[in-house]
XYZ file of C-alpha atoms in Angstrom:
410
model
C -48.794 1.043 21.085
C -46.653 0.247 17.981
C -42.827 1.145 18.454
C -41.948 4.190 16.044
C -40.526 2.922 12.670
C -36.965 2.864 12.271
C -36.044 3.802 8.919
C -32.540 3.346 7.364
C -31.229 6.281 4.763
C -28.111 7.613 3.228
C -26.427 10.232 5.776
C -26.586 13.798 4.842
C -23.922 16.704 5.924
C -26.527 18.191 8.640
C -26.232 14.249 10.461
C -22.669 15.037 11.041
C -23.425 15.901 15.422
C -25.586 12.991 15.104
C -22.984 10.650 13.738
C -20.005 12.475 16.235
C -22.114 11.989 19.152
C -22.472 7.728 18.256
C -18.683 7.616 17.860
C -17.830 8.440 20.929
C -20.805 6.672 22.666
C -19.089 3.641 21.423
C -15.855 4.347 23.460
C -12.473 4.245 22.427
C -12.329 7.163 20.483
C -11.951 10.111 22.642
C -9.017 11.919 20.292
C -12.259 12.298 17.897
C -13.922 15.049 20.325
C -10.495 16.415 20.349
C -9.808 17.332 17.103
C -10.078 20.959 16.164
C -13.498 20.101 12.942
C -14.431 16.376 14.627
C -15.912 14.550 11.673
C -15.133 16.995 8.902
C -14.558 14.437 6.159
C -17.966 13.293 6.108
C -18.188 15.364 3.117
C -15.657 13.960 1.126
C -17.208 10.702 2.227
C -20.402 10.953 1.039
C -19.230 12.734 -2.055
C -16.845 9.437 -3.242
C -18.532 6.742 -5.640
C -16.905 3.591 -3.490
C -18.299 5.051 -0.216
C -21.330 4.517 1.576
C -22.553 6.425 4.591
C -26.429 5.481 6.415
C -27.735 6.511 9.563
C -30.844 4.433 11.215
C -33.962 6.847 12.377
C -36.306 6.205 14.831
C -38.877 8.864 16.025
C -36.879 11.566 13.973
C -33.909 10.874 16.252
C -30.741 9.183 14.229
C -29.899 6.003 16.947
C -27.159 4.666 14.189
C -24.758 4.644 11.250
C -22.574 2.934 9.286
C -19.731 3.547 7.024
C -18.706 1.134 4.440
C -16.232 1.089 1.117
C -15.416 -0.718 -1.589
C -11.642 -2.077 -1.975
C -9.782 -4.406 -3.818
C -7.784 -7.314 -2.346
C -5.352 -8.750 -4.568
C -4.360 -11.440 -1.592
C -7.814 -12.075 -1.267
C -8.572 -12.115 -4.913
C -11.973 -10.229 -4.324
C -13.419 -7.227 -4.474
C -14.258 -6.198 -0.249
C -16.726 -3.815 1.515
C -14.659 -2.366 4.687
C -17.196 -2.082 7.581
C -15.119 1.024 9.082
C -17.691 1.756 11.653
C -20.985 0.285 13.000
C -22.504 2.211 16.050
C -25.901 2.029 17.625
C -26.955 4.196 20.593
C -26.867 2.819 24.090
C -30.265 3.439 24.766
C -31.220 1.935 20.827
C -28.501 -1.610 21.431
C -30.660 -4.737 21.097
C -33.674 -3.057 19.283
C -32.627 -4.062 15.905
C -30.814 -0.997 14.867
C -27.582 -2.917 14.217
C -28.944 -5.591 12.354
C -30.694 -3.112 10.113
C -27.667 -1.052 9.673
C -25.778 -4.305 8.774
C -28.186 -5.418 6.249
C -28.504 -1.547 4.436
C -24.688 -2.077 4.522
C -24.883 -5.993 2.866
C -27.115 -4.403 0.113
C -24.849 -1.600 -0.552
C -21.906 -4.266 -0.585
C -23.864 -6.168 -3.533
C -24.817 -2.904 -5.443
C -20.673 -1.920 -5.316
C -19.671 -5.154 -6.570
C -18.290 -6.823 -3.290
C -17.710 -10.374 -2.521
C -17.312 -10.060 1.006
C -17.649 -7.435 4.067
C -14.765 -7.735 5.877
C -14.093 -5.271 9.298
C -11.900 -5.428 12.722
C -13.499 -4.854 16.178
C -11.352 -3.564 18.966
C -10.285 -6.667 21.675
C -12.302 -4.994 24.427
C -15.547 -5.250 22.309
C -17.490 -8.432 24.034
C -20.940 -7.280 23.046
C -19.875 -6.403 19.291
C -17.872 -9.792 19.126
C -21.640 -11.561 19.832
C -23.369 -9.092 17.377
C -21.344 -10.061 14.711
C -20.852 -13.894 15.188
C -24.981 -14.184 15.369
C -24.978 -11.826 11.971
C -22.889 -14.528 10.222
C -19.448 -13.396 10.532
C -16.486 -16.230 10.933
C -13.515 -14.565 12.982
C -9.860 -14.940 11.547
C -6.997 -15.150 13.683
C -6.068 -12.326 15.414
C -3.845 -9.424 14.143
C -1.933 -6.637 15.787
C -3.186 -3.046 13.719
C -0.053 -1.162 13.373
C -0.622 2.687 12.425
C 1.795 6.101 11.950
C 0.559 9.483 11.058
C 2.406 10.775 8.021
C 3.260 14.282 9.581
C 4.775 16.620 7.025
C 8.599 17.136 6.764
C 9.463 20.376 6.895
C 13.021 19.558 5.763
C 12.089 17.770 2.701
C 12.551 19.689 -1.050
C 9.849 22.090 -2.083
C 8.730 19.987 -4.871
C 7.836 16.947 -2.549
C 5.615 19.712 0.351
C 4.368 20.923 -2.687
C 3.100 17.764 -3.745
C 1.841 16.842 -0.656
C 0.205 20.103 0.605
C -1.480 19.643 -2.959
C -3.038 16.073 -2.340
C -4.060 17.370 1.145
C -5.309 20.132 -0.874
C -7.705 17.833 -2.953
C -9.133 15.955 -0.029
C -9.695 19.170 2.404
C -12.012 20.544 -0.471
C -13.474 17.554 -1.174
C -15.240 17.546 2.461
C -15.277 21.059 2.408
C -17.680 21.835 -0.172
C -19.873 18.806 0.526
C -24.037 19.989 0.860
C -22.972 23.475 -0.989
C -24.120 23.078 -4.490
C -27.091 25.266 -3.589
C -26.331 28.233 -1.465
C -25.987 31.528 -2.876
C -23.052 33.664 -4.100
C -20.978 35.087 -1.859
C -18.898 38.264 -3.498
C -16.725 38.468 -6.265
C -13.619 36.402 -7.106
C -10.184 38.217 -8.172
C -11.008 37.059 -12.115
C -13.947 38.470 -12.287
C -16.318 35.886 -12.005
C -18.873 35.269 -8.974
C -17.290 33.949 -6.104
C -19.896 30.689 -4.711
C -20.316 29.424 -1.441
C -18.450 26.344 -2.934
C -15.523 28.457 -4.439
C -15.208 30.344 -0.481
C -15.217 26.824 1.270
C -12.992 25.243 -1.258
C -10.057 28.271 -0.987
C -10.309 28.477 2.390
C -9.779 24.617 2.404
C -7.077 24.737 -0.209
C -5.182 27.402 1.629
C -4.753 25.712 5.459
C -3.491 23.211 3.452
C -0.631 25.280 1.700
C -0.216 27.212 5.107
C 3.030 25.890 6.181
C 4.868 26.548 2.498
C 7.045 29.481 2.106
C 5.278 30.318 -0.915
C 3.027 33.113 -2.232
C -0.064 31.636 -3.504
C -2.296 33.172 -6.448
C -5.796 31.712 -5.902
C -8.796 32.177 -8.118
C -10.983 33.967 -5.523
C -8.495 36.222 -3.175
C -5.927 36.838 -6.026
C -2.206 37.773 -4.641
C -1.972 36.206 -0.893
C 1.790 36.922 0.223
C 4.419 39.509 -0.912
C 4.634 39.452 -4.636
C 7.302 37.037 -6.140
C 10.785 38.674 -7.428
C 12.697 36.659 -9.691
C 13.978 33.158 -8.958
C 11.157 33.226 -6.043
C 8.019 30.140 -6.106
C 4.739 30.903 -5.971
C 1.816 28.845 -5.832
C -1.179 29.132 -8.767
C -4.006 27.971 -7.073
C -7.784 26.735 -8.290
C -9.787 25.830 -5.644
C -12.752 24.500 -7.112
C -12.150 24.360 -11.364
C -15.664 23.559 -12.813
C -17.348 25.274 -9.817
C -20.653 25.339 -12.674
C -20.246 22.228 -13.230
C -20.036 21.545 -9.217
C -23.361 23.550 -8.809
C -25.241 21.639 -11.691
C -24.486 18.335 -9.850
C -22.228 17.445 -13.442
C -18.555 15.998 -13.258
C -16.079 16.698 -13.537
C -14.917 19.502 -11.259
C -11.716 19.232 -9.892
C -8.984 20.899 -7.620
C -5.726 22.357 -9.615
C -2.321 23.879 -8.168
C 0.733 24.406 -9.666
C 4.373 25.574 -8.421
C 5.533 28.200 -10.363
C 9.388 29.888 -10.857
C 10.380 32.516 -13.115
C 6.835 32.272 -14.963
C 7.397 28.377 -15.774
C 5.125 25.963 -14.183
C 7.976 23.699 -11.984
C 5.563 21.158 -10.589
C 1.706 20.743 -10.940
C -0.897 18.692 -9.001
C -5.089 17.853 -10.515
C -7.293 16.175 -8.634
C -10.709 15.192 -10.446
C -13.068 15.330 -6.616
C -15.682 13.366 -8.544
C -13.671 10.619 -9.548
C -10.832 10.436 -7.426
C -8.000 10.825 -10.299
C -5.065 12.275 -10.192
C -2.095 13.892 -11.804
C 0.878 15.635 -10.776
C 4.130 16.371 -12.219
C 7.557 17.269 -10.883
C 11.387 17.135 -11.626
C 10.384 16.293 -15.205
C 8.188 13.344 -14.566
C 4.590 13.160 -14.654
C 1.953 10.830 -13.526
C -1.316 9.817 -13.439
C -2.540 7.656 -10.550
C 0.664 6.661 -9.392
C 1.205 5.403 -12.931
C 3.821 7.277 -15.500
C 2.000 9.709 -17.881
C 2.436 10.123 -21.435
C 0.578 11.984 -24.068
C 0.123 10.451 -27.508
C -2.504 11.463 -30.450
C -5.990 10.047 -29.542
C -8.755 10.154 -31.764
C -10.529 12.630 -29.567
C -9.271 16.464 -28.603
C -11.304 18.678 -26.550
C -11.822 22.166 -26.098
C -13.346 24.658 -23.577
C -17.097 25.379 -23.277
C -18.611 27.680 -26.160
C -19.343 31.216 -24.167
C -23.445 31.879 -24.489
C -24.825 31.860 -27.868
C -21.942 31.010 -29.173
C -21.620 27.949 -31.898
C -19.165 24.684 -30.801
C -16.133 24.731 -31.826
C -15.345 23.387 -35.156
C -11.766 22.311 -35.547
C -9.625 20.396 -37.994
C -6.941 18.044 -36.383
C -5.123 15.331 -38.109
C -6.250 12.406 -37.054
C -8.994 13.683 -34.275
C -12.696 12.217 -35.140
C -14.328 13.505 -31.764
C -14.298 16.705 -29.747
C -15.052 16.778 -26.442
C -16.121 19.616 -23.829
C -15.871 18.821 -19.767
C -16.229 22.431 -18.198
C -12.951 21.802 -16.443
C -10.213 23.859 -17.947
C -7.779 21.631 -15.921
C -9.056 18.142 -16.138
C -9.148 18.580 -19.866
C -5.668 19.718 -20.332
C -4.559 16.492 -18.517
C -6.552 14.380 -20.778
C -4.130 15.543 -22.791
C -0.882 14.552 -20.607
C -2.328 11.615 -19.807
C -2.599 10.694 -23.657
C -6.824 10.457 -23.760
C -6.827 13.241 -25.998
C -4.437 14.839 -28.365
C -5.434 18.705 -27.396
C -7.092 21.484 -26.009
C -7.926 24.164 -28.226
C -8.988 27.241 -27.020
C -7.513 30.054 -29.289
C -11.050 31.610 -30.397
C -11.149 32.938 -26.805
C -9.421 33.675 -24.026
C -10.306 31.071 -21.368
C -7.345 30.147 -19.387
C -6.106 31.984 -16.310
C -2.888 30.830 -14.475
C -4.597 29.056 -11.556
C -6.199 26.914 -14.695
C -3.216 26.370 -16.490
C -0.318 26.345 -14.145
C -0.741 23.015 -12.607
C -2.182 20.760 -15.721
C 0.542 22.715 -18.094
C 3.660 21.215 -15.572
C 1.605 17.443 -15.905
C 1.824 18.361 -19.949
C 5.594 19.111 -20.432
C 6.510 16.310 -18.347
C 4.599 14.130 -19.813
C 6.166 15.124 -23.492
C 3.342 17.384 -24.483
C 3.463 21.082 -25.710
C 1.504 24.364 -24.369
C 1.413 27.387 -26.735
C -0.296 30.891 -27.118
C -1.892 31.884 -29.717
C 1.701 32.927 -32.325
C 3.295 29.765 -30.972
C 4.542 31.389 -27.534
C 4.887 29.437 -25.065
C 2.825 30.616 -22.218
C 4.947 32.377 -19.295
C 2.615 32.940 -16.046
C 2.092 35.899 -14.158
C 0.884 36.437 -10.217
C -2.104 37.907 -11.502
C -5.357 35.787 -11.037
C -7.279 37.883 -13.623
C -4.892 37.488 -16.635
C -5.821 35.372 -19.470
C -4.181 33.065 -22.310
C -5.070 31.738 -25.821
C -3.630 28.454 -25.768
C -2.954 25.056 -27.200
C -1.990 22.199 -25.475
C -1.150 18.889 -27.588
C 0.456 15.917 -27.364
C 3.687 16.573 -29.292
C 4.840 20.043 -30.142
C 4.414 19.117 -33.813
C 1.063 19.368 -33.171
C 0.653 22.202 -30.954
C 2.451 24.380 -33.862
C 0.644 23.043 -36.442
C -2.437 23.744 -34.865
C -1.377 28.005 -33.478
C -0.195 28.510 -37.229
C -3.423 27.207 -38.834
C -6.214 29.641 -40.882
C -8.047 30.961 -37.489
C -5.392 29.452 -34.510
């Protein structure tokens, strides 16, 4: 009688028992089981471009996985696949399983672009030592792995926790939303608009994450969370999930947005795009974009929100602009414009812009030497109240952003 066929396939969110249960079969990683959501970033794994998660199959039974991403090595000169975990089930070891995970993981080295695989096996590991000198590999010298958990500090300025409960933010809701794109609504958010399965996982991601800040937070689905600010006091403008249609459709970009705000002025602001991985964030009166310093300038190309239903694009006249764009990310567009890729947003036919959309990108903006205006040439001041809505501008200089409120129709 034949043995069943193993078969080798991208891992899905409902493999994540399978794939907890080989992890700590292969020993050594007991604080796994510990954790209070063991394997929860799976999500955000399989949801990232340079990552590649398969499990092996045999009899409808997953016996294996593997995890592998792309990186760069400027030392090495090269582009690498890190092999961050092999395991095969004792009862599957020496039935092929890990050679057939290792070559699904060589061909999804070539298809990223890599050079090399490159990985580290724990000392005690005799039997994956053999496995991997018969597959080819050459061992290096040894190493000593050093690792710290960043914890957070609790004593540090508000703008830095902000910052960081914000980038924690991103990557909670990342995994968090992961195999959602088709379940059904689940209520109604605090704008007004239908609250997802995505949008539910996402804030309830978003907001662990903020926990620990002495902040009241103003999210798109729950509204006010906290006592309402007075003046002088911080609160937190929160969008959980910004594109959420464009999240359902399976169409980037969608993106996670938060900004600090005082006194109705946007202090500090963090956007993550969750289908590319970029980011911005602003604070102290410096903005960035990937770690790298943020500036707006006047591109050829502005963009503007999407038209409501039956409703013609937008047709707008800007000095210099020869392309208009729409994303379906309120925030990700406004920091095309901070990070100088376009010259605006325009969005003064219609109100589209609550403060959990604006807060966040608008800080990036003004940092980055950009201007937001209403419709009048106000500048925007932002309210606790997740169902208000702006007419705005945001351009590159404010030159531009007044020339563009005071024009016929703006």
């Amino acid at each position: 009688m034949a043995a069943p066929e193993l078969i080798v396939r991208p891992a899905r969110w409902t493999d994540r028992d399978a794939i907890l249960r080989l992890t700590l079969a292969m020993g050594g990683h007991d604080d796994v089981a510990r954790r209070d959501d063991p394997m929860r970033r799976l999500g955000a794994a399989l949801g990232r471009a340079d990552t590649r998660v398969v499990v092996a199959e045999r009899d409808g039974a997953i016996v294996g996985f593997a995890e592998v991403q792309a990186r760069v090595s400027m030392v090495a000169d090269r582009f690498e696949a890190w092999l961050g975990a092999l395991a095969v089930a004792p009862q599957a070891r020496r039935g092929g399983v890990g050679a057939a995970l290792l070559a699904a993981v060589e061909r999804e080295a070539r298809l990223l672009g890599c050079d090399a695989i490159v990985l580290e096996s724990s000392a005690w590991r005799d039997d994956a030592y053999a496995f991997y000198r018969r597959s080819g590999f050459d061992e290096r010298a040894p190493a000593v792995r050093f690792a710290r958990t960043l914890s957070s500090d609790d004593d540090a300025a508000l703008l830095q926790r902000f910052l960081d409960a914000a980038a924690r933010a991103a990557n909670a809701v990342a995994a968090a939303i992961a195999g959602l794109r088709d379940e059904a609504s689940v209520g109604q958010g605090a704008d007004g608009a239908p609250t997802e399965a995505a949008d539910a996982a996402a804030e309830d991601a978003a907001l662990r994450a903020f926990a620990a800040l002495p902040c009241a937070i103003v999210s798109e689905e729950r509204g006010l969370i906290g006592a309402p600010p007075g003046p002088g006091d911080c609160w937190i403008a929160l969008d959980p999930l910004d594109g959420s249609r464009n999240y359902r459709a399976g169409y980037p970009p969608y993106a996670m947005a938060a900004g600090l705000v005082r006194d109705g002025v946007a202090i500090a602001g963090y956007v993550a795009d969750l289908t590319s991985g970029r980011r911005w964030w602003a604070a102290g009166g410096a903005a960035y974009v990937d770690g790298r310093p943020a500036h707006t300038r006047r591109s050829p190309i502005a963009v503007v929100p999407s038209p409501s239903s039956g409703a013609p694009p937008a047709r707008i006249a800007i000095p210099g602009v020869t392309r208009i764009r729409a994303s379906g990310s309120t925030a990700i567009d406004l920091c095309r414009v901070a990070d100088g890729s376009a010259a605006a947003f325009v969005a003064l036919d219609r109100a589209v812009a609550h403060a959990h959309d604006l807060a966040g990108a608008m800080a990036v903006i003004v940092a980055a030497g950009g201007c937001v205006l209403e419709d009048g040439g106000r500048v925007p001041v932002l309210a606790p109240d997740a169902a208000a809505l702006h007419r705005i501008v945001a351009a590159a200089d404010r030159e531009l952003a007044e020339a563009l409120t005071t024009a016929p129709g703006g």
